[in-house]
CSV table of C-alpha atoms in Angstrom, one decimal:
chain,number,residue,atom,x,y,z
A,154,LEU,CA,74.9,-78.4,-42.1
A,155,LEU,CA,76.4,-75.6,-44.1
A,156,ARG,CA,75.9,-73.0,-41.4
A,157,CYS,CA,73.9,-72.1,-38.4
A,158,TYR,CA,73.0,-68.4,-38.2
A,159,THR,CA,71.6,-67.3,-34.9
A,160,GLN,CA,70.4,-64.1,-33.3
A,161,ASN,CA,70.7,-65.6,-29.8
A,162,ILE,CA,73.5,-64.3,-27.7
A,163,ASP,CA,73.3,-67.0,-25.0
A,164,GLY,CA,75.7,-69.4,-26.6
A,165,LEU,CA,73.3,-72.4,-26.6
A,166,GLU,CA,74.3,-73.4,-30.1
A,167,ARG,CA,78.0,-73.7,-28.8
A,168,LEU,CA,76.8,-75.8,-25.9
A,169,ALA,CA,74.8,-78.0,-28.2
A,170,GLY,CA,78.0,-78.7,-30.1
A,171,VAL,CA,77.7,-76.6,-33.2
A,172,SER,CA,81.3,-76.1,-34.3
A,173,GLU,CA,82.9,-72.6,-34.7
A,174,ASP,CA,83.2,-73.0,-38.5
A,175,LYS,CA,79.5,-73.8,-38.8
A,176,LEU,CA,78.2,-71.1,-36.3
A,177,VAL,CA,77.5,-67.4,-37.1
A,178,GLU,CA,76.4,-65.5,-34.0
A,179,CYS,CA,74.8,-62.6,-35.8
A,180,HIS,CA,74.3,-60.5,-32.7
A,181,GLY,CA,77.5,-61.6,-31.0
A,182,ASN,CA,77.8,-63.6,-27.8
A,183,PHE,CA,78.8,-63.5,-24.1
A,184,HIS,CA,81.5,-66.0,-24.9
A,185,SER,CA,84.0,-63.3,-25.6
A,186,SER,CA,84.4,-59.6,-24.7
A,187,SER,CA,86.6,-56.7,-25.8
A,188,CYS,CA,87.6,-53.1,-25.1
A,189,THR,CA,85.1,-50.5,-26.3
A,190,ASN,CA,88.0,-48.1,-27.3
A,191,PRO,CA,88.2,-48.3,-31.1
A,192,ALA,CA,92.0,-47.6,-30.9
A,193,CYS,CA,92.5,-50.5,-28.6
A,194,ARG,CA,89.8,-53.3,-29.1
A,195,ALA,CA,91.9,-55.7,-26.9
A,196,GLU,CA,90.3,-58.9,-25.8
A,197,ALA,CA,89.0,-58.5,-22.3
A,198,THR,CA,89.7,-61.3,-19.9
A,199,ASN,CA,87.9,-60.0,-16.8
A,200,CYS,CA,84.6,-58.7,-18.2
A,201,LYS,CA,82.3,-61.6,-17.2
A,202,ASP,CA,83.8,-61.8,-13.7
A,203,ASP,CA,83.5,-58.1,-13.1
A,204,ILE,CA,79.9,-58.0,-14.3
A,205,LEU,CA,79.0,-60.9,-12.1
A,206,ASP,CA,80.6,-59.0,-9.2
A,207,SER,CA,78.6,-55.9,-10.1
A,208,LYS,CA,81.7,-54.0,-11.2
A,209,ILE,CA,82.2,-52.0,-14.3
A,210,PRO,CA,84.8,-54.0,-16.4
A,211,HIS,CA,87.8,-52.1,-17.6
A,212,CYS,CA,90.5,-53.0,-20.2
A,213,ASP,CA,93.8,-54.2,-18.8
A,214,LYS,CA,95.6,-52.5,-21.7
A,215,CYS,CA,94.1,-49.0,-21.9
A,216,GLY,CA,91.6,-48.7,-18.9
A,217,SER,CA,88.6,-48.1,-21.1
A,218,VAL,CA,85.3,-49.9,-20.4
A,219,THR,CA,85.0,-53.5,-21.8
A,220,LYS,CA,81.8,-55.2,-22.9
A,221,PRO,CA,80.7,-58.7,-24.0
A,222,ASP,CA,81.0,-59.1,-27.8
A,223,ILE,CA,77.2,-58.6,-28.3
A,224,VAL,CA,75.8,-56.3,-31.0
A,225,PHE,CA,73.8,-53.4,-29.8
A,226,PHE,CA,71.2,-51.6,-31.8
A,227,GLY,CA,72.9,-49.5,-34.6
A,228,GLU,CA,76.2,-51.5,-34.4
A,229,GLU,CA,77.5,-53.5,-37.3
A,230,LEU,CA,77.0,-57.2,-37.4
A,231,PRO,CA,80.2,-59.3,-36.9
A,232,MET,CA,82.5,-59.5,-40.0
A,233,LYS,CA,81.9,-63.3,-40.0
A,234,PHE,CA,78.3,-62.6,-41.0
A,235,GLN,CA,79.2,-60.2,-43.7
A,236,TYR,CA,81.9,-62.5,-45.1
A,237,LEU,CA,79.8,-65.6,-45.3
A,238,ILE,CA,76.2,-64.7,-45.9
A,239,GLU,CA,76.3,-64.0,-49.6
A,240,ASP,CA,77.9,-67.4,-50.6
A,241,ASP,CA,75.9,-69.3,-48.0
A,242,VAL,CA,72.5,-68.2,-49.3
A,243,GLU,CA,73.7,-69.0,-52.8
A,244,MET,CA,74.8,-72.5,-51.8
A,245,CYS,CA,71.8,-73.2,-49.5
A,246,ASP,CA,69.8,-76.3,-50.7
A,247,LEU,CA,67.5,-76.4,-47.6
A,248,LEU,CA,66.8,-73.6,-45.2
A,249,ILE,CA,65.5,-74.4,-41.8
A,250,VAL,CA,64.2,-71.6,-39.6
A,251,LEU,CA,63.5,-72.2,-36.0
A,252,GLY,CA,61.7,-70.2,-33.3
A,253,THR,CA,61.8,-66.6,-34.5
A,254,SER,CA,59.7,-63.5,-35.1
A,255,LEU,CA,61.8,-62.6,-38.2
A,256,LEU,CA,61.5,-59.0,-37.3
A,257,VAL,CA,65.1,-57.9,-36.8
A,258,MET,CA,67.0,-57.1,-40.0
A,259,PRO,CA,69.2,-58.0,-41.7
A,260,VAL,CA,68.9,-61.6,-40.3
A,261,ALA,CA,65.2,-61.5,-40.9
A,262,GLY,CA,65.9,-61.2,-44.6
A,263,ILE,CA,67.8,-64.4,-44.9
A,264,PRO,CA,64.8,-66.5,-45.9
A,265,SER,CA,64.0,-64.2,-48.8
A,266,TRP,CA,67.7,-64.2,-50.0
A,267,VAL,CA,67.9,-68.0,-50.7
A,268,GLY,CA,67.2,-69.1,-54.2
A,269,LYS,CA,63.5,-69.4,-55.3
A,270,LYS,CA,63.9,-73.2,-55.7
A,271,CYS,CA,65.4,-73.7,-52.3
A,272,PRO,CA,63.0,-75.5,-50.0
A,273,ARG,CA,62.3,-73.7,-46.7
A,274,LEU,CA,61.0,-75.2,-43.4
A,275,LEU,CA,59.7,-73.0,-40.6
A,276,ILE,CA,59.3,-74.6,-37.2
A,277,ASN,CA,57.6,-72.0,-35.1
A,278,ARG,CA,54.6,-71.1,-33.1
A,279,GLU,CA,53.4,-68.7,-35.7
A,280,LEU,CA,53.9,-67.9,-39.4
A,281,VAL,CA,56.3,-65.1,-39.8
A,282,GLY,CA,58.2,-63.1,-42.5
A,283,ASP,CA,57.4,-64.0,-46.1
A,284,PHE,CA,56.6,-67.5,-44.9
A,285,ALA,CA,53.2,-66.0,-43.9
A,286,THR,CA,52.4,-65.5,-47.5
A,287,GLU,CA,54.1,-68.4,-49.2
A,288,ALA,CA,54.0,-71.4,-46.8
A,289,ILE,CA,51.5,-74.2,-46.6
A,290,MET,CA,50.5,-75.5,-43.2
A,291,VAL,CA,51.4,-79.1,-42.6
A,292,LYS,CA,48.9,-81.0,-40.5
A,293,ASN,CA,49.7,-84.6,-39.9
A,294,TRP,CA,52.4,-84.3,-42.6
A,295,GLY,CA,49.8,-84.0,-45.4
A,296,GLY,CA,49.1,-81.5,-48.0
A,297,VAL,CA,50.6,-80.6,-51.5
A,298,TYR,CA,54.1,-79.7,-52.4
A,299,SER,CA,55.3,-76.1,-51.9
A,300,ARG,CA,58.8,-74.8,-51.5
A,301,ASP,CA,57.8,-73.7,-48.0
A,302,VAL,CA,56.5,-75.8,-45.2
A,303,PHE,CA,55.3,-74.5,-41.9
A,304,LEU,CA,55.4,-76.9,-38.9
A,305,LYS,CA,53.4,-75.1,-36.2
A,306,GLY,CA,54.4,-75.6,-32.6
A,307,ASP,CA,57.3,-75.7,-30.3
A,308,CYS,CA,60.8,-76.0,-31.9
A,309,ASP,CA,61.9,-78.9,-29.7
A,310,ASP,CA,58.8,-80.9,-30.6
A,311,GLY,CA,59.2,-80.1,-34.3
A,312,VAL,CA,62.8,-81.1,-34.5
A,313,LYS,CA,62.0,-84.3,-32.6
A,314,ASP,CA,59.2,-85.1,-35.0
A,315,ILE,CA,61.4,-84.6,-38.0
A,316,CYS,CA,64.2,-86.8,-36.5
A,317,GLU,CA,61.7,-89.6,-35.9
A,318,LEU,CA,60.5,-89.4,-39.5
A,319,ILE,CA,64.0,-89.6,-41.0
A,320,GLY,CA,65.3,-92.2,-38.5
A,321,TRP,CA,67.5,-89.9,-36.5
A,322,GLU,CA,65.7,-90.2,-33.2
A,323,GLU,CA,68.5,-92.2,-31.5
A,324,ASP,CA,71.1,-89.7,-32.8
A,325,LEU,CA,69.0,-86.9,-31.3
A,326,ASN,CA,68.8,-88.7,-28.0
A,327,VAL,CA,72.5,-89.3,-27.9
A,328,ALA,CA,73.2,-85.6,-28.7
A,329,HIS,CA,70.7,-84.4,-26.1
A,330,LYS,CA,72.2,-86.6,-23.4
A,331,ALA,CA,75.7,-85.3,-24.3
A,332,VAL,CA,74.7,-81.7,-23.5
A,333,SER,CA,72.3,-82.3,-20.6
């Protein structure tokens, strides 16, 4: 795994064991929070507890409001995304896209940014993005070669099917039990 780019803000990738160096939370996360005052930007330690107690969280340093480090509409994506994406799409030798509408840019553009010879796998309930025009549907793992493959259905089932095919079913079961 070169990198896992996610638009999810729930931290499930962290819980599943994706290491910090492999994970780019494009829309931020609830794992950390900080002051909204641009002159301060201190890390907030009480944000989650205050929100759970129905209180407005305030910065211990300057008194301004704090918020989870999630990206709201119109805000810039985290610097980690901006720093890594260009090299990552250049080095990508297999792109796997799971469970998405591919509607929110710039993350929705990632599949079109990888090289034209880079194989792409979409595991999803529906064809989305430029997969809709380039992918072949895989039914019972048949069909002819294309750089794009669409595995229609639930992400969990699709990943399980792939792990069975390549002999990783036991590894998947062990990983699943570790986070359950």
